[in-house]
Coordinates of C-alpha atoms in Angstrom, one line a residue:
Chain A
M1 CA 0.0 0.2 0.0
G2 CA 1.3 3.6 -0.7
R3 CA 2.4 5.5 2.4
G4 CA 1.4 8.9 3.0
R5 CA -1.4 8.8 0.4
T6 CA -5.0 8.8 1.2
L7 CA -7.0 6.1 -0.6
E8 CA -10.4 6.7 -1.8
Y9 CA -13.1 4.9 -3.4
P10 CA -13.3 5.8 -7.2
K11 CA -16.1 8.0 -8.1
T12 CA -18.6 6.5 -10.4
A13 CA -22.2 7.1 -11.6
I14 CA -23.2 4.5 -8.9
N15 CA -21.7 6.0 -5.8
K16 CA -21.3 9.7 -6.7
V17 CA -22.7 11.9 -4.0
N18 CA -24.8 14.5 -6.0
R19 CA -25.8 16.8 -3.4
Y20 CA -23.8 18.7 -0.8
N21 CA -20.5 17.8 -2.2
Q22 CA -18.9 19.5 0.7
R23 CA -20.1 16.9 2.8
A24 CA -19.2 13.8 0.5
T25 CA -16.3 11.7 1.2
Y26 CA -14.7 8.9 -0.6
D27 CA -12.0 8.3 1.8
L28 CA -11.5 4.8 2.9
E29 CA -10.4 5.4 6.5
Q30 CA -13.4 7.8 7.0
I31 CA -15.9 5.2 5.5
H32 CA -14.4 2.3 7.4
S33 CA -14.3 4.1 10.5
I34 CA -18.2 4.8 10.3
I35 CA -18.8 1.1 9.7
N36 CA -16.6 -0.2 12.7
T37 CA -17.8 2.1 15.2
S38 CA -21.5 1.1 14.3
S39 CA -22.6 -1.9 16.3
V40 CA -25.2 -2.8 13.7
V41 CA -25.1 -1.9 9.7
H42 CA -28.0 -2.3 7.2
V43 CA -27.5 -4.7 4.5
S44 CA -29.7 -4.3 1.6
F45 CA -30.1 -6.6 -1.4
N46 CA -32.7 -7.8 -4.0
T47 CA -34.4 -11.1 -4.1
P48 CA -34.9 -13.1 -7.2
D49 CA -38.6 -12.9 -7.0
P50 CA -39.8 -10.7 -9.9
N51 CA -42.8 -9.7 -7.8
N52 CA -40.9 -8.1 -5.4
P53 CA -39.5 -4.5 -6.3
F54 CA -38.5 -3.8 -2.8
P55 CA -35.0 -4.3 -1.6
V56 CA -34.8 -6.5 1.4
T57 CA -32.9 -4.7 4.3
L58 CA -31.4 -6.4 7.3
P59 CA -29.7 -5.2 10.4
M60 CA -26.6 -7.3 10.9
V61 CA -23.2 -7.1 12.9
G62 CA -20.6 -6.0 10.4
V63 CA -16.8 -5.1 10.5
A64 CA -14.5 -3.9 7.9
A65 CA -11.2 -6.1 8.1
S66 CA -8.6 -7.8 5.8
Y67 CA -8.1 -11.5 6.4
E68 CA -5.3 -11.5 3.7
H69 CA -3.7 -8.2 5.3
P70 CA -4.7 -8.7 9.0
S71 CA -2.7 -5.5 10.0
A72 CA -4.2 -3.4 7.2
S73 CA -5.3 0.1 8.5
L74 CA -8.8 1.5 8.1
G75 CA -7.4 3.5 5.3
E76 CA -6.6 0.3 3.3
P77 CA -8.9 -1.7 1.1
L78 CA -10.9 -4.1 3.3
D79 CA -13.7 -6.7 3.2
I80 CA -16.7 -6.3 5.1
Y81 CA -17.6 -9.5 7.2
L82 CA -21.2 -9.8 8.2
H83 CA -22.5 -12.0 10.9
G84 CA -25.7 -14.0 10.3
Y85 CA -27.5 -17.3 10.4
V86 CA -27.5 -20.1 7.9
S87 CA -31.4 -20.0 7.6
S88 CA -31.7 -16.3 6.7
R89 CA -32.6 -15.2 3.4
L90 CA -29.5 -13.4 3.0
M91 CA -27.4 -16.7 3.5
N92 CA -29.5 -18.7 1.3
L93 CA -29.2 -16.3 -1.4
S94 CA -25.4 -15.8 -1.2
R95 CA -25.3 -19.7 -1.1
D96 CA -27.2 -19.8 -4.3
A97 CA -25.1 -17.0 -5.8
N98 CA -22.0 -19.0 -5.1
A99 CA -23.5 -22.1 -6.4
N100 CA -24.6 -20.5 -9.7
A101 CA -21.4 -19.1 -10.2
N102 CA -19.5 -22.3 -9.5
A103 CA -22.0 -24.1 -12.1
N104 CA -21.3 -21.6 -14.6
A105 CA -17.6 -22.1 -14.1
D106 CA -17.8 -25.6 -14.3
A107 CA -20.0 -25.8 -17.4
A108 CA -17.7 -23.3 -19.3
S109 CA -15.5 -24.9 -22.0
T110 CA -13.4 -22.0 -22.2
P111 CA -10.7 -21.2 -19.5
P112 CA -11.6 -18.8 -16.9
T113 CA -10.7 -15.3 -18.0
P114 CA -8.1 -13.5 -16.0
T115 CA -10.6 -10.9 -14.4
P116 CA -13.7 -13.1 -13.7
T117 CA -17.0 -11.6 -13.2
P118 CA -17.9 -10.8 -9.8
T119 CA -19.5 -13.7 -8.0
G120 CA -21.7 -13.5 -5.0
L121 CA -25.0 -11.6 -4.1
P122 CA -24.8 -7.8 -4.9
V123 CA -25.4 -6.2 -1.5
T124 CA -25.4 -2.5 0.0
I125 CA -24.2 -1.9 3.5
S126 CA -25.1 1.3 5.3
A127 CA -24.2 2.8 8.7
T128 CA -25.0 6.0 10.0
K129 CA -24.1 7.8 13.4
I130 CA -26.0 10.8 14.8
D131 CA -23.8 13.6 16.1
G132 CA -26.0 16.7 17.0
L133 CA -29.3 18.3 16.2
I134 CA -28.9 21.6 14.5
L135 CA -31.4 24.4 15.4
T136 CA -31.7 27.4 13.3
L137 CA -34.1 30.5 12.7
T138 CA -36.2 28.8 10.3
P139 CA -37.4 25.1 9.5
N140 CA -35.5 24.7 6.3
T141 CA -32.1 25.3 7.8
H142 CA -32.4 22.8 10.4
D143 CA -30.3 19.9 10.1
I144 CA -28.5 16.9 11.6
N145 CA -24.9 16.5 12.2
Y146 CA -24.1 12.9 11.1
R147 CA -21.6 10.6 9.7
S148 CA -23.1 8.0 7.0
A149 CA -21.3 5.4 5.1
V150 CA -22.3 3.2 2.1
V151 CA -20.3 0.6 0.6
Y152 CA -21.4 -2.1 -1.8
G153 CA -20.0 -5.1 -3.0
Y154 CA -20.6 -8.9 -3.6
A155 CA -21.3 -11.3 -0.6
T156 CA -20.1 -14.9 -0.2
I157 CA -20.3 -17.1 2.5
V158 CA -16.9 -17.9 4.2
T159 CA -16.1 -21.8 3.8
D160 CA -12.6 -21.6 4.8
V161 CA -12.4 -22.8 8.6
A162 CA -9.5 -20.8 9.4
E163 CA -10.9 -17.5 7.8
K164 CA -14.2 -18.1 9.3
L165 CA -12.7 -18.5 13.0
W166 CA -10.6 -15.3 12.3
A167 CA -13.8 -13.4 11.1
M168 CA -15.9 -14.6 14.2
E169 CA -13.0 -13.0 16.4
Q170 CA -13.2 -9.8 14.4
V171 CA -17.0 -9.7 14.5
T172 CA -16.8 -10.6 18.4
N173 CA -14.3 -8.0 19.1
S174 CA -16.4 -5.4 17.2
V175 CA -19.1 -5.6 19.6
V176 CA -16.8 -5.3 22.6
R177 CA -13.0 -4.5 22.0
D178 CA -10.7 -7.4 22.9
R179 CA -13.7 -9.5 24.1
W180 CA -12.8 -12.8 22.1
R181 CA -9.8 -14.0 24.1
F182 CA -11.8 -13.6 27.6
T183 CA -14.4 -16.3 26.5
R184 CA -14.7 -19.8 26.1
L185 CA -12.8 -20.8 22.9
P186 CA -12.7 -22.2 20.4
P187 CA -16.2 -22.5 19.1
D188 CA -17.1 -26.3 18.9
N189 CA -18.4 -28.0 16.0
A190 CA -22.1 -27.3 16.4
E191 CA -21.2 -23.5 16.8
M192 CA -19.1 -23.4 13.9
Q193 CA -22.0 -25.2 11.7
S194 CA -24.6 -23.0 13.1
T195 CA -23.0 -19.7 12.4
S196 CA -22.5 -18.4 8.9
I197 CA -20.2 -15.5 8.0
L198 CA -20.4 -13.4 4.9
R199 CA -17.5 -11.8 3.3
V200 CA -18.2 -8.8 1.0
S201 CA -15.7 -7.8 -1.5
V202 CA -16.2 -4.1 -1.6
V203 CA -16.2 -2.6 -5.2
G204 CA -17.2 0.9 -4.1
G205 CA -18.6 3.2 -1.5
S206 CA -18.9 6.6 -0.4
G207 CA -19.7 8.7 2.9
K208 CA -21.4 12.0 3.9
I209 CA -20.5 13.8 7.0
R210 CA -22.1 16.8 8.2
V211 CA -20.2 18.8 11.1
G212 CA -20.5 22.4 12.4
G213 CA -23.3 24.8 13.6
P214 CA -26.3 26.2 12.3
R215 CA -26.1 27.9 8.8
D216 CA -28.7 30.1 8.3
E217 CA -29.2 32.3 5.4
Q218 CA -28.3 36.3 5.3
K219 CA -32.0 37.0 4.7
D220 CA -32.9 35.9 8.2
L221 CA -29.6 36.7 9.9
V222 CA -30.4 40.5 9.1
R223 CA -33.8 40.3 10.9
D224 CA -33.6 41.5 14.5
D225 CA -37.1 40.3 15.2
L226 CA -35.9 36.8 14.4
R227 CA -32.4 37.0 16.2
D228 CA -34.0 38.2 19.3
T229 CA -36.5 35.5 19.8
V230 CA -35.2 32.2 18.0
W231 CA -32.7 30.2 19.9
T232 CA -30.0 28.8 17.6
G233 CA -27.5 26.1 18.4
V234 CA -26.5 22.4 18.6
V235 CA -27.8 19.5 20.7
P236 CA -24.8 17.1 20.7
V237 CA -25.9 13.6 20.2
Y238 CA -23.9 10.6 20.8
E239 CA -24.2 6.9 21.7
H240 CA -23.6 6.4 25.6
L241 CA -22.6 3.2 27.2
G242 CA -24.1 2.8 30.7
E243 CA -22.8 0.9 33.6
P244 CA -22.2 -2.8 33.0
V245 CA -25.0 -4.7 34.6
P246 CA -23.9 -8.1 35.7
H247 CA -26.4 -11.2 34.6
K248 CA -28.2 -13.2 37.3
E249 CA -26.0 -16.2 36.5
N250 CA -22.7 -14.0 36.6
R251 CA -20.3 -15.3 39.4
V252 CA -17.3 -13.1 38.5
K253 CA -17.3 -10.3 41.2
D254 CA -15.7 -7.4 39.3
V255 CA -16.5 -6.2 35.8
P256 CA -13.3 -7.1 34.0
A257 CA -10.9 -4.4 32.6
H258 CA -11.3 -5.1 29.1
V259 CA -14.9 -4.3 29.5
L260 CA -14.5 -1.2 31.7
E261 CA -11.9 0.3 29.5
Y262 CA -14.1 -0.4 26.4
V263 CA -16.9 1.4 28.2
K264 CA -14.7 4.2 29.2
D265 CA -13.0 5.0 25.9
T266 CA -16.1 4.6 23.9
R267 CA -17.9 7.1 26.1
E268 CA -15.3 9.5 25.9
A269 CA -14.7 9.2 22.2
N270 CA -18.3 9.7 21.4
A271 CA -18.9 12.4 23.5
K272 CA -15.7 14.1 22.1
Y273 CA -16.7 13.7 18.6
A274 CA -20.2 15.3 19.0
A275 CA -18.6 18.0 20.9
D276 CA -16.0 18.7 18.4
A277 CA -18.8 18.6 15.7
T278 CA -20.8 21.5 17.1
V279 CA -17.9 23.8 16.2
D280 CA -17.8 25.4 12.8
Q281 CA -14.9 23.8 10.6
S282 CA -13.0 26.6 8.6
Q283 CA -12.9 24.2 5.4
D284 CA -16.6 23.4 5.9
Chain B
M1 CA -59.9 2.4 13.4
G2 CA -60.7 -0.7 15.5
R3 CA -60.5 0.3 19.1
G4 CA -58.6 -2.0 21.7
R5 CA -57.3 -4.1 18.8
T6 CA -53.6 -4.3 17.8
L7 CA -53.0 -3.5 14.3
E8 CA -50.3 -5.6 12.4
Y9 CA -48.6 -5.6 9.0
P10 CA -49.9 -8.7 7.1
K11 CA -47.3 -11.5 7.1
T12 CA -46.3 -12.3 3.5
A13 CA -43.4 -13.8 1.7
I14 CA -41.7 -10.5 1.5
N15 CA -41.8 -9.4 5.1
K16 CA -41.7 -12.4 7.1
V17 CA -39.0 -12.4 9.7
N18 CA -37.9 -16.0 9.2
R19 CA -35.3 -16.1 12.0
Y20 CA -35.8 -15.7 15.7
N21 CA -39.2 -15.3 15.6
Q22 CA -39.5 -14.7 19.3
R23 CA -38.0 -11.3 18.2
A24 CA -40.2 -10.5 15.3
T25 CA -43.1 -8.1 15.4
Y26 CA -45.6 -7.0 13.0
D27 CA -47.1 -4.5 15.4
L28 CA -47.8 -1.2 13.9
E29 CA -47.3 0.9 16.8
Q30 CA -43.8 -0.8 17.7
I31 CA -42.7 -0.4 14.2
H32 CA -43.6 3.3 13.7
S33 CA -42.4 3.9 17.1
I34 CA -38.8 2.8 16.2
I35 CA -39.0 5.0 12.9
N36 CA -40.4 8.1 14.8
T37 CA -37.6 7.8 17.6
S38 CA -34.6 7.4 14.7
S39 CA -33.5 10.9 13.5
V40 CA -32.2 9.4 10.5
V41 CA -33.7 6.6 8.6
H42 CA -32.1 4.4 5.6
V43 CA -34.0 4.7 2.3
S44 CA -33.1 1.9 -0.2
F45 CA -34.2 1.7 -3.7
N46 CA -33.1 0.4 -7.1
T47 CA -32.1 2.6 -10.0
P48 CA -33.0 1.8 -13.5
D49 CA -29.6 1.2 -14.5
P50 CA -29.3 -2.4 -15.8
N51 CA -25.5 -2.4 -14.9
N52 CA -26.0 -1.5 -11.3
P53 CA -27.0 -4.6 -9.4
F54 CA -26.7 -2.7 -6.3
P55 CA -29.6 -1.0 -4.2
V56 CA -28.9 2.8 -3.6
T57 CA -29.1 3.5 0.2
L58 CA -29.4 7.1 1.5
P59 CA -29.9 8.5 5.0
M60 CA -32.8 10.7 5.3
V61 CA -35.0 12.3 7.9
G62 CA -38.1 10.5 8.0
V63 CA -41.4 10.3 10.1
A64 CA -44.6 8.2 10.2
A65 CA -47.7 10.3 10.3
S66 CA -51.1 10.5 8.4
Y67 CA -52.3 13.7 6.8
E68 CA -55.6 12.5 6.1
H69 CA -55.8 11.4 9.8
P70 CA -53.7 13.8 11.5
S71 CA -54.7 12.4 14.9
A72 CA -54.1 8.9 13.9
S73 CA -51.9 7.1 16.6
L74 CA -48.7 5.0 16.0
G75 CA -50.7 2.0 16.2
E76 CA -52.8 3.0 13.1
P77 CA -52.0 2.8 9.3
L78 CA -49.4 5.8 8.5
D79 CA -47.5 7.0 5.6
I80 CA -43.6 7.8 5.8
Y81 CA -42.7 11.3 5.0
L82 CA -39.1 11.7 3.8
H83 CA -37.3 14.8 3.6
G84 CA -34.8 15.3 0.8
Y85 CA -33.7 17.8 -2.1
V86 CA -35.1 18.1 -5.5
S87 CA -31.7 17.5 -7.2
S88 CA -31.1 14.1 -5.6
R89 CA -31.2 10.8 -7.3
L90 CA -34.3 9.6 -5.3
M91 CA -36.4 12.7 -5.8
N92 CA -35.8 12.3 -9.7
L93 CA -36.5 8.6 -9.6
S94 CA -39.9 9.4 -7.8
R95 CA -40.6 12.1 -10.2
D96 CA -39.9 9.8 -13.1
A97 CA -42.0 7.2 -11.6
N98 CA -44.8 9.6 -11.1
A99 CA -44.6 10.9 -14.6
N100 CA -44.5 7.4 -16.0
A101 CA -47.7 6.4 -14.1
N102 CA -49.5 9.4 -15.4
A103 CA -48.3 8.9 -19.0
N104 CA -49.5 5.6 -18.8
A105 CA -52.7 6.6 -17.3
D106 CA -53.2 9.4 -20.0
A107 CA -52.3 6.8 -22.9
A108 CA -54.8 4.4 -21.9
S109 CA -57.9 4.0 -23.8
T110 CA -59.6 1.8 -21.4
P111 CA -61.0 3.6 -17.9
P112 CA -58.8 3.4 -15.0
T113 CA -59.3 0.3 -12.8
P114 CA -60.8 0.6 -9.5
T115 CA -57.6 -0.8 -7.7
P116 CA -54.9 1.0 -9.7
T117 CA -51.4 -0.7 -9.7
P118 CA -49.2 1.1 -7.1
T119 CA -47.4 4.2 -8.5
G120 CA -44.2 5.7 -7.3
L121 CA -40.7 4.5 -6.7
P122 CA -40.5 1.3 -4.6
V123 CA -38.5 2.1 -1.6
T124 CA -37.6 0.3 1.8
I125 CA -37.0 2.4 4.8
S126 CA -35.0 0.9 7.7
A127 CA -34.3 2.3 11.3
T128 CA -32.4 0.6 14.2
K129 CA -31.9 1.4 17.7
I130 CA -29.0 0.0 19.7
D131 CA -30.1 -0.8 23.4
G132 CA -27.2 -3.0 24.9
L133 CA -24.1 -5.3 24.3
I134 CA -24.9 -8.8 25.5
L135 CA -21.6 -10.3 27.0
T136 CA -21.8 -14.0 27.4
L137 CA -19.7 -17.1 28.1
T138 CA -18.9 -18.0 24.5
P139 CA -18.6 -15.9 21.3
N140 CA -21.7 -17.4 19.6
T141 CA -24.0 -16.3 22.2
H142 CA -22.8 -12.7 22.4
D143 CA -25.6 -10.7 20.9
I144 CA -26.9 -7.0 20.8
N145 CA -30.1 -5.6 22.4
Y146 CA -31.8 -3.6 19.5
R147 CA -35.0 -2.4 17.9
S148 CA -35.1 -2.6 14.3
A149 CA -38.1 -1.6 11.9
V150 CA -38.3 -2.1 8.1
V151 CA -41.3 -0.8 6.0
Y152 CA -41.8 -0.7 2.4
G153 CA -43.9 1.1 0.0
Y154 CA -44.2 3.6 -3.0
A155 CA -42.5 6.9 -2.9
T156 CA -44.3 9.9 -4.6
I157 CA -43.2 13.5 -4.5
V158 CA -45.8 15.6 -2.1
T159 CA -47.2 18.3 -4.9
D160 CA -50.2 19.3 -2.7
V161 CA -49.0 22.7 -1.0
A162 CA -51.2 22.2 2.1
E163 CA -50.0 18.7 2.6
K164 CA -46.4 19.6 1.9
L165 CA -46.4 22.4 4.5
W166 CA -48.0 20.0 7.0
A167 CA -45.3 17.4 6.2
M168 CA -42.4 19.9 6.7
E169 CA -43.6 20.5 10.1
Q170 CA -44.0 17.0 11.1
V171 CA -40.4 16.4 9.8
T172 CA -39.1 19.7 11.7
N173 CA -40.8 18.3 14.9
S174 CA -39.5 14.8 14.3
V175 CA -36.0 16.3 15.0
V176 CA -36.8 18.4 18.1
R177 CA -40.4 18.0 19.4
D178 CA -42.6 21.1 19.0
R179 CA -39.7 23.1 17.3
W180 CA -41.8 24.2 14.2
R181 CA -43.8 26.9 15.8
F182 CA -40.9 28.7 17.5
T183 CA -39.1 29.1 14.1
R184 CA -39.5 32.1 11.4
L185 CA -42.7 31.0 9.5
P186 CA -44.1 30.0 6.9
P187 CA -41.3 29.1 4.5
D188 CA -41.1 31.4 1.6
N189 CA -41.6 30.5 -2.0
A190 CA -37.7 29.8 -2.5
E191 CA -37.7 27.6 0.5
M192 CA -40.9 25.7 -0.5
Q193 CA -39.3 25.3 -4.3
S194 CA -36.1 24.0 -2.9
T195 CA -37.5 21.4 -0.5
S196 CA -39.1 18.3 -1.5
I197 CA -41.1 15.8 0.6
L198 CA -41.7 12.1 -0.4
R199 CA -44.5 10.4 0.8
V200 CA -44.3 6.7 1.2
S201 CA -47.5 4.5 1.0
V202 CA -46.6 1.8 3.0
V203 CA -47.7 -1.6 1.9
G204 CA -45.8 -3.8 4.3
G205 CA -43.4 -3.9 7.2
S206 CA -41.8 -5.7 10.3
G207 CA -39.5 -5.4 13.1
K208 CA -37.1 -7.3 15.1
I209 CA -36.7 -6.7 18.9
R210 CA -34.1 -8.2 21.2
V211 CA -34.3 -7.3 24.8
G212 CA -33.2 -9.4 27.9
G213 CA -29.7 -10.6 29.4
P214 CA -27.5 -13.1 28.3
R215 CA -28.5 -16.4 27.1
D216 CA -25.8 -19.0 27.6
E217 CA -26.3 -22.8 26.5
Q218 CA -26.6 -25.3 29.3
K219 CA -23.3 -26.9 28.0
D220 CA -21.7 -23.8 29.4
L221 CA -23.5 -23.0 32.1
V222 CA -22.7 -26.4 33.8
R223 CA -19.0 -25.5 33.6
D224 CA -17.7 -24.0 36.9
D225 CA -14.3 -23.1 35.1
L226 CA -16.3 -21.0 32.7
R227 CA -18.6 -19.6 35.1
D228 CA -15.8 -18.6 37.7
T229 CA -13.7 -16.8 35.1
V230 CA -16.0 -15.2 32.2
W231 CA -18.2 -12.1 33.4
T232 CA -21.6 -12.1 31.9
G233 CA -23.8 -9.2 31.6
V234 CA -25.3 -6.4 29.6
V235 CA -23.7 -2.9 28.7
P236 CA -26.7 -0.6 28.2
V237 CA -26.5 1.6 25.3
Y238 CA -28.5 4.6 24.4
E239 CA -28.5 7.8 22.3
H240 CA -27.6 10.9 25.0
L241 CA -28.3 14.4 24.2
G242 CA -25.8 16.6 25.4
E243 CA -26.1 20.2 26.8
P244 CA -27.3 22.5 24.2
V245 CA -24.5 24.6 22.7
P246 CA -25.7 28.1 21.6
H247 CA -24.4 29.2 18.2
K248 CA -21.9 32.1 18.0
E249 CA -24.7 34.3 16.2
N250 CA -27.5 33.3 18.8
R251 CA -28.7 36.2 20.9
V252 CA -31.3 34.7 23.1
K253 CA -29.9 34.5 26.5
D254 CA -31.5 31.2 27.6
V255 CA -32.1 27.7 25.8
P256 CA -35.8 27.7 25.5
A257 CA -38.2 25.5 27.4
H258 CA -39.3 23.4 24.4
V259 CA -35.7 22.4 23.8
L260 CA -34.7 21.7 27.4
E261 CA -37.8 19.8 27.9
Y262 CA -37.2 17.7 24.9
V263 CA -33.4 17.0 25.7
K264 CA -34.6 16.2 29.2
D265 CA -37.5 13.8 28.2
T266 CA -35.5 11.9 25.3
R267 CA -32.4 11.5 27.7
E268 CA -34.7 10.0 30.3
A269 CA -36.6 7.9 27.8
N270 CA -33.6 6.6 26.1
A271 CA -31.7 5.6 29.4
K272 CA -34.8 3.9 30.6
Y273 CA -35.5 1.9 27.8
A274 CA -31.8 0.5 27.7
A275 CA -32.0 0.0 31.4
D276 CA -35.4 -2.0 31.1
A277 CA -34.1 -4.1 28.3
T278 CA -31.3 -5.5 30.5
V279 CA -33.7 -7.4 32.6
D280 CA -35.0 -10.9 31.2
Q281 CA -38.5 -10.7 30.2
S282 CA -40.7 -13.6 31.1
Q283 CA -42.3 -14.1 27.8
D284 CA -39.2 -13.6 26.2

């Protein structure tokens, strides 16, 4: 990977953010960071049913990571690993997509092309974090500070056992940092069978970010009657982690350090981002 | 509307929640409530481009409400109003969908059928709230408390001025309760022109809700070595509203009551839901 260079998803007709370009980002690090700080992502895909014009959307746990380059940073190309269940529609469709691709490959009498057509189920993955409510002089200028990421790619079921185990570790640690190694390991055969992991080979993505305070129009800012009566400002919004609540079956007296530290760090990072986002940025 | 009766979205092949049926809901009030307590929803739809197999997903401000029956409760059939911008892809596609429908109607030599085919752009709207992190003995039983809603329907642009103004009020008040009447009203012509509101006629929906504490398996619960070393419990998660930050242009000395009360009530409701969700429910 190039060093000192910011990698971006290519702008195409599909992912180009048409409105509010000042808020658009194609920066891999920003987009992957939004996904990895979201506990749940939304996964949208189409069913083969010709009578269903609606994309299906499922909430899933997702994490951006690279099995081939495990030390890759968030600013480098990553796959998205999704955690789900073998019986779900998404898993079945991904399995069908794989099977069709393999069947086509088997049936082909010509050798495989060097750049094969993508296989797997086309999916769009989205995640949004709310950072503040923008209160202004007039309804139209009201807004929301937020960070939103959308990536799309082809989903296939992970069949390699080593990759699957690795991905399960990434998924678990995306819920609570470093949690995996403090649990009963490894997953047994029944657990490996009942769990499915999807790997999405990302082909593109984009993000939208809104930061800063109110942006009222000059026509309203010159009116003393408005300025003297309408409060304007930002209500910061952030995900807060409460005090850990032990389960009734729990026997370990103290909440372990990896949980306490995760709660503390996440609280601070979330509150800080929302506070920083209330301030107008010079380049914005 | 029937009284004392809980309305549900019909279960169909499209919306049936196949996995974890104990978490599934088709209850209108629960589904609409998730949407209306989410500042931002995700709107997914397909583009007409045959080379693009990926649904487009956009973050938008959305609110469930009924213009025809403004006093309708969350448990009654509602439309979803979405706020966007005239230049965006979604708005253009919705306009095209309307135009095509109208063109077809004009061209038809036969009278319109009593139950016309749905017009508008098929969209799927999703919203998810995170309520807690479930820490258990083994990675596979780790989970997340959450509330997720998905509704789908046909989006058309609101052209009636009275309905559009009403919808803009609903959208503004969905960001901060009761905000609309404390701002400069009404929107002027330029604002009405630059703002588009989509009305989604909902044809179905479903929700998934996970509440309660850890659910470990018997095979692990009988192991003293695990029970004595692995902490299990819930980390509550909820959206927190911080102290309102006045803008540098703001001249109103005190944060107004409608803002303070909204912040206080939302804080309390969010924290309470997450705390209640840590407790195992008897029917769950």
